[in-house]
């Protein structure tokens, strides 16, 4: 990481790589300031997904951003009540209407996503 | 064609909103559309001077909203081109003089009269910006390739998205190809990587922008200055034409290849 940073830094010898890197980091922090509505939406979406696999105590979910100097982590603490039996990830995929296809290779340009 | 209301905005001040509004308004009018450029920067009006129409301003849009005059009394017709009008801001009022509802009402009135309504917005994220944007369908976000401007552009894009504006497209202004070549300025690709929105134009740093503002003659009345051509291309893209970004590679520091392509007579 540090090496790569230095390589980038000296590689093209300009201040623009520093500018880009600083912007990327500052924007992670700026964007992590998300609105309460968005956080609530995220909470509901997470509950939707996780309850397919386990029963959870939705009243005790904790979510927050953990801000470090050069990175931001989204941390969620979700108390588990019971894990559902025998729902292997492979089996879950079959329930997806799409036929449980694995992730598409790569989107070709021009092809709608 | 349905009328299109486009707000020209930015997070940071002084990045070229007024310059862009005046030049694109002229270019769209010259392409045959009926255009009004609205100075929505209440209390800091300057679109009138940049367009060279300050001596003919009598009323402003607050007068219209308050019923002091009719809309067509406040519109200043630009005599240099057909179908171009300026709707001035009030200079001696504060931003609190109008509400969001009133701005929507104003846009509604203008939709009945014009093909294009371009709103020159104040910078920032406060009520002035919100009021200016509220009645718009689309947005042009202006930034320079500098850290504070790009950062603030990101914030504005988030707000415009949450207001449902679409499309929201980016103008990168004051690009200095010499600095880009030296690796001392963010290039177009860098800015797009970071902001992840569609690009509608790249405008180079150009001394003629300052001269044209001094004279009150938008550059797009002529065709020769590099910035004039850039604004012209933006207007064409707004009109739905597919216009390549001719200086893109050059401005990204690959001037040599761009030069070769020019040598072999690649047409724009
Ligand atoms: N491409 C450019 N090249 C040179 N100067 C520019 C360019 N764009 C804007 N400027 C100058 O920058 C200053 C701010 O521009 P302006 O359009 O008034 O910004 P804003 O409306 O965003 O505050 C003006 O003095 C203008 O002449
Ligand atoms: Mg301005």
XYZ file of C-alpha atoms and ligand atoms in Angstrom:
409
model
C 0.000 0.000 0.000
C 2.626 2.488 1.101
C 4.923 1.259 -1.626
C 2.261 1.634 -4.236
C 1.556 5.108 -3.006
C 5.237 6.015 -3.276
C 5.471 4.430 -6.694
C 2.533 6.429 -7.901
C 3.971 9.501 -6.311
C 7.377 9.267 -7.924
C 6.204 7.431 -11.014
C 4.808 10.401 -12.805
C 6.425 12.986 -10.616
C 3.420 15.306 -10.461
C 1.106 16.638 -7.817
C -1.968 15.373 -9.606
C -1.703 11.857 -8.193
C -1.565 13.316 -4.716
C -4.605 15.423 -5.566
C -6.526 12.411 -6.815
C -5.652 10.291 -3.848
C -6.579 13.026 -1.377
C -9.877 13.572 -3.144
C -10.726 9.892 -3.087
C -10.123 9.732 0.634
C -11.898 12.928 1.540
C -14.927 11.878 -0.494
C -15.185 8.547 1.289
C -15.523 10.570 4.465
C -17.887 13.126 2.950
C -20.140 10.489 1.455
C -20.177 8.458 4.668
C -22.163 11.349 6.089
C -25.294 9.773 4.719
C -28.751 10.931 5.571
C -30.870 9.239 8.260
C -33.363 8.238 5.536
C -30.673 6.478 3.541
C -29.396 4.740 6.657
C -32.920 3.563 7.458
C -33.341 2.251 3.915
C -30.029 0.407 4.233
C -31.188 -1.100 7.533
C -34.375 -2.403 5.921
C -32.524 -3.818 2.918
C -30.013 -5.552 5.178
C -32.762 -7.105 7.279
C -34.433 -8.364 4.085
C -31.331 -10.148 2.946
C -30.150 -11.492 6.277
C -33.532 -12.907 7.345
C -33.387 -15.241 4.339
C -30.599 -17.014 6.199
C -31.304 -16.460 9.879
C -33.672 -15.003 12.411
C -32.293 -11.854 13.913
C -33.281 -9.464 16.650
C -34.165 -6.450 14.541
C -34.654 -4.259 17.591
C -31.022 -4.561 18.610
C -29.225 -3.838 15.346
C -26.366 -1.381 15.591
C -24.862 0.224 12.531
C -22.201 2.869 12.214
C -19.257 4.105 10.249
C -15.866 3.472 11.706
C -13.660 6.274 10.541
C -9.928 5.809 10.416
C -7.350 8.101 8.917
C -7.291 6.736 5.397
C -10.336 4.495 5.304
C -13.909 4.138 6.414
C -15.558 0.876 7.453
C -19.269 0.254 7.726
C -19.804 -1.843 10.836
C -23.057 -3.588 11.714
C -23.782 -5.587 14.821
C -26.769 -7.874 14.269
C -27.802 -10.239 17.089
C -28.668 -13.710 15.722
C -31.567 -15.613 17.278
C -31.519 -18.742 15.115
C -29.796 -19.792 11.937
C -32.071 -21.475 9.431
C -31.335 -25.116 8.738
C -29.942 -26.353 5.437
C -30.229 -23.263 3.377
C -26.930 -23.534 1.616
C -26.014 -20.579 -0.541
C -26.214 -22.772 -3.664
C -29.782 -23.719 -2.866
C -30.718 -20.104 -2.267
C -29.585 -19.203 -5.712
C -32.045 -21.619 -7.278
C -34.834 -19.682 -5.686
C -33.797 -16.564 -7.505
C -36.078 -16.274 -10.550
C -33.139 -15.638 -12.831
C -32.220 -19.316 -12.575
C -29.542 -18.579 -10.020
C -26.952 -17.623 -12.542
C -23.571 -16.834 -11.154
C -22.438 -13.268 -11.467
C -22.285 -12.268 -15.117
C -18.710 -12.309 -16.425
C -18.288 -8.658 -17.220
C -20.721 -6.219 -18.667
C -19.908 -5.568 -22.273
C -19.945 -1.934 -23.294
C -23.252 -0.875 -24.722
C -25.096 -3.713 -23.062
C -27.613 -2.432 -20.568
C -26.668 -3.233 -17.019
C -40.224 20.205 -28.264
C -40.973 20.473 -24.564
C -39.288 23.401 -22.886
C -36.152 22.471 -20.953
C -35.193 24.140 -17.702
C -31.494 23.678 -16.943
C -29.778 24.916 -13.798
C -26.076 25.753 -14.080
C -24.553 25.232 -10.693
C -21.436 24.405 -8.663
C -20.371 23.725 -5.114
C -17.489 26.149 -5.032
C -17.862 29.734 -6.197
C -15.989 31.361 -9.046
C -15.583 28.221 -11.164
C -17.414 29.524 -14.242
C -21.190 29.240 -13.855
C -21.951 32.718 -15.160
C -19.450 32.347 -17.992
C -21.011 29.026 -18.985
C -24.587 30.306 -18.755
C -23.908 33.320 -20.963
C -21.977 31.405 -23.615
C -24.350 28.481 -23.852
C -27.371 30.781 -23.964
C -25.891 32.624 -26.935
C -24.952 29.367 -28.684
C -28.430 27.885 -28.242
C -30.063 31.073 -29.495
C -27.761 31.123 -32.507
C -28.861 27.570 -33.220
C -32.392 28.927 -33.578
C -33.928 28.237 -30.183
C -35.788 30.703 -28.026
C -33.671 31.122 -24.910
C -33.861 32.986 -21.625
C -30.859 33.260 -19.326
C -32.084 33.808 -15.786
C -29.772 35.345 -13.207
C -30.811 33.411 -10.122
C -27.961 34.768 -8.024
C -30.008 37.298 -6.059
C -28.007 40.091 -4.467
C -24.871 39.260 -6.456
C -26.117 39.816 -9.916
C -23.572 39.656 -12.679
C -24.999 37.780 -15.628
C -26.181 41.156 -16.986
C -22.661 42.587 -17.100
C -21.065 39.405 -18.424
C -23.617 39.418 -21.254
C -23.193 43.167 -21.792
C -26.839 43.979 -21.144
C -26.547 45.880 -17.860
C -27.549 49.247 -19.312
C -30.913 47.928 -20.429
C -31.998 46.354 -17.158
C -35.099 48.033 -15.745
C -36.918 45.394 -13.741
C -35.896 42.053 -12.302
C -37.672 38.774 -11.688
C -38.614 39.666 -8.124
C -40.559 42.593 -9.569
C -42.388 40.065 -11.719
C -43.137 37.799 -8.765
C -44.335 40.727 -6.672
C -46.529 42.010 -9.483
C -44.623 45.278 -9.912
C -44.286 44.569 -13.622
C -45.238 42.025 -16.247
C -42.846 39.297 -17.324
C -42.177 40.795 -20.743
C -41.300 44.143 -19.143
C -38.552 42.496 -17.107
C -37.091 40.476 -19.981
C -34.141 42.187 -21.666
C -33.890 41.285 -25.330
C -30.410 40.751 -26.703
C -30.251 42.690 -29.964
C -27.215 40.815 -31.272
C -29.111 37.594 -31.899
C -32.744 36.626 -32.369
C -34.572 34.850 -29.590
C -32.200 35.548 -26.707
C -33.408 37.186 -23.508
C -31.996 37.933 -20.070
C -34.095 37.897 -16.930
C -32.074 39.840 -14.353
C -31.773 39.258 -10.625
C -32.389 41.935 -8.036
C -29.166 43.502 -6.860
C -30.425 45.127 -3.687
C -32.395 42.250 -2.233
C -31.323 39.209 -0.261
C -31.864 35.583 -1.093
C -34.753 35.446 1.373
C -36.774 37.730 -0.888
C -38.068 34.721 -2.841
C -39.349 31.334 -1.797
C -38.915 27.992 -3.506
C -42.595 28.076 -4.518
C -42.118 31.423 -6.188
C -39.129 30.161 -8.136
C -41.192 27.237 -9.375
C -43.943 29.627 -10.344
C -41.429 31.724 -12.280
C -40.105 28.685 -14.139
C -43.685 27.749 -14.970
C -44.249 31.183 -16.535
C -41.038 30.933 -18.539
C -41.841 27.432 -19.807
C -44.786 28.893 -21.684
C -42.557 31.323 -23.562
C -39.194 29.650 -24.161
C -37.508 26.513 -25.508
C -34.597 26.788 -23.100
C -34.575 28.334 -19.653
C -31.023 28.480 -18.272
C -30.709 29.319 -14.585
C -27.407 30.802 -13.415
C -27.367 29.586 -9.840
C -25.452 30.873 -6.822
C -22.717 28.578 -5.516
C -23.119 26.528 -2.382
C -25.704 24.313 -0.818
C -27.979 26.762 0.915
C -31.360 28.268 0.152
C -30.085 30.242 -2.836
C -28.966 27.063 -4.553
C -32.120 25.174 -3.629
C -34.400 27.919 -4.872
C -32.511 28.227 -8.122
C -32.617 24.478 -8.713
C -36.141 23.713 -7.615
C -37.841 24.544 -10.893
C -35.196 22.885 -13.094
C -35.453 19.540 -14.861
C -31.760 19.115 -15.611
C -28.472 20.361 -14.215
C -25.027 21.258 -15.436
C -22.471 21.068 -12.661
C -19.380 23.183 -13.250
C -16.048 22.351 -11.680
C -12.417 23.147 -12.237
C -9.882 20.299 -12.007
C -8.847 21.307 -8.497
C -9.294 19.517 -5.195
C -11.682 21.924 -3.405
C -13.858 22.435 -6.486
C -14.182 18.713 -7.199
C -14.938 17.948 -3.588
C -17.714 20.521 -3.457
C -19.028 19.354 -6.839
C -19.508 15.907 -5.321
C -21.681 17.376 -2.610
C -23.805 19.334 -5.067
C -24.259 16.279 -7.294
C -25.589 14.368 -4.275
C -28.083 17.145 -3.554
C -29.192 17.401 -7.176
C -29.692 13.628 -7.287
C -31.805 13.738 -4.167
C -33.885 16.489 -5.791
C -34.498 14.174 -8.746
C -32.757 16.242 -11.425
C -31.915 14.300 -14.556
C -29.663 14.359 -16.410
C -26.982 15.853 -14.200
C -23.941 16.478 -16.353
C -20.485 17.809 -15.718
C -18.539 20.666 -17.275
C -14.830 20.714 -16.481
C -13.706 24.310 -16.822
C -10.292 25.961 -16.895
C -8.359 22.865 -17.850
C -4.719 23.731 -18.417
C -3.226 21.221 -20.807
C 0.344 22.236 -20.030
C -0.135 21.417 -16.349
C -1.952 18.204 -17.229
C 0.950 17.127 -19.424
C 3.344 17.812 -16.568
C 1.228 15.704 -14.245
C 0.498 18.758 -12.144
C -3.243 18.965 -12.729
C -6.033 16.417 -12.467
C -6.966 15.280 -15.945
C -10.426 14.650 -17.313
C -10.280 10.919 -16.573
C -9.317 11.571 -12.937
C -12.229 13.923 -12.382
C -14.687 11.529 -14.026
C -13.332 8.582 -12.007
C -13.992 10.511 -8.844
C -17.358 12.072 -9.613
C -18.795 9.263 -11.773
C -21.241 11.368 -13.778
C -21.612 12.091 -17.479
C -19.357 14.662 -19.028
C -20.901 17.314 -21.250
C -17.884 19.517 -21.873
C -14.283 20.410 -21.287
C -13.407 24.089 -21.443
C -9.754 25.071 -21.562
C -8.263 27.941 -19.628
C -8.465 30.773 -22.110
C -7.514 34.447 -21.747
C -10.264 35.383 -24.137
C -12.824 34.512 -21.425
C -11.576 37.447 -19.368
C -11.460 39.776 -22.365
C -14.975 38.848 -23.402
C -16.270 39.490 -19.886
C -14.527 42.879 -19.941
C -16.295 43.773 -23.147
C -19.623 42.194 -22.287
C -19.527 40.059 -25.425
C -20.001 36.341 -24.864
C -17.380 34.379 -26.781
C -19.900 32.270 -28.631
C -20.806 35.333 -30.735
C -17.509 34.543 -32.457
C -16.002 31.199 -33.289
C -12.258 31.408 -33.001
C -11.358 31.241 -29.311
C -10.729 27.725 -27.943
C -13.191 28.334 -25.112
C -15.810 29.548 -27.617
C -15.528 26.282 -29.510
C -15.766 24.322 -26.280
C -18.972 26.134 -25.274
C -20.316 25.658 -28.769
C -19.769 21.914 -28.469
C -21.523 21.853 -25.098
C -24.542 23.552 -26.654
C -24.567 20.953 -29.451
C -24.443 18.127 -26.928
C -27.307 19.705 -24.992
C -29.225 19.636 -28.265
C -28.626 15.902 -28.440
C -25.891 15.853 -31.046
C -23.025 13.434 -30.632
C -19.956 15.606 -30.672
C -16.606 13.961 -29.990
C -14.342 15.481 -27.392
C -11.662 16.608 -29.825
C -9.165 17.853 -27.297
C -9.788 15.066 -24.858
C -6.621 13.099 -25.506
C -4.540 16.189 -25.857
C -5.868 17.559 -22.625
C -5.134 14.230 -21.040
C -1.482 14.645 -21.813
C -1.259 12.675 -25.050
C -0.738 15.716 -27.190
C 1.645 13.930 -29.491
C -0.965 11.485 -30.761
C -3.615 14.148 -30.958
C -1.154 16.095 -33.074
C -0.648 13.156 -35.399
C -4.356 12.695 -35.811
C -4.689 16.366 -36.669
C -1.881 16.005 -39.174
C -3.761 13.257 -40.973
C -6.720 15.541 -41.281
C -9.130 13.992 -38.815
C -12.228 16.103 -38.938
C -14.083 17.253 -35.871
N -12.161 28.934 -19.116
C -11.757 30.052 -18.483
N -10.558 30.599 -18.773
C -10.156 31.738 -18.133
N -10.861 32.381 -17.201
C -12.063 31.882 -16.857
C -12.578 30.695 -17.468
N -13.802 30.443 -16.933
C -14.038 31.414 -16.031
N -13.004 32.293 -15.961
C -12.911 33.485 -15.084
O -13.166 33.079 -13.767
C -13.889 34.069 -13.066
C -15.142 33.453 -12.446
O -16.019 33.049 -13.472
P -17.599 33.121 -13.304
O -18.210 32.605 -14.548
O -18.028 34.489 -12.855
O -17.802 32.082 -12.113
P -19.078 31.838 -11.168
O -20.282 32.360 -11.863
O -19.093 30.347 -11.003
O -18.800 32.538 -9.889
C -14.203 35.159 -14.052
O -13.287 36.208 -13.853
C -13.978 34.510 -15.400
O -13.569 35.444 -16.364
Mg -21.748 33.776 -11.074
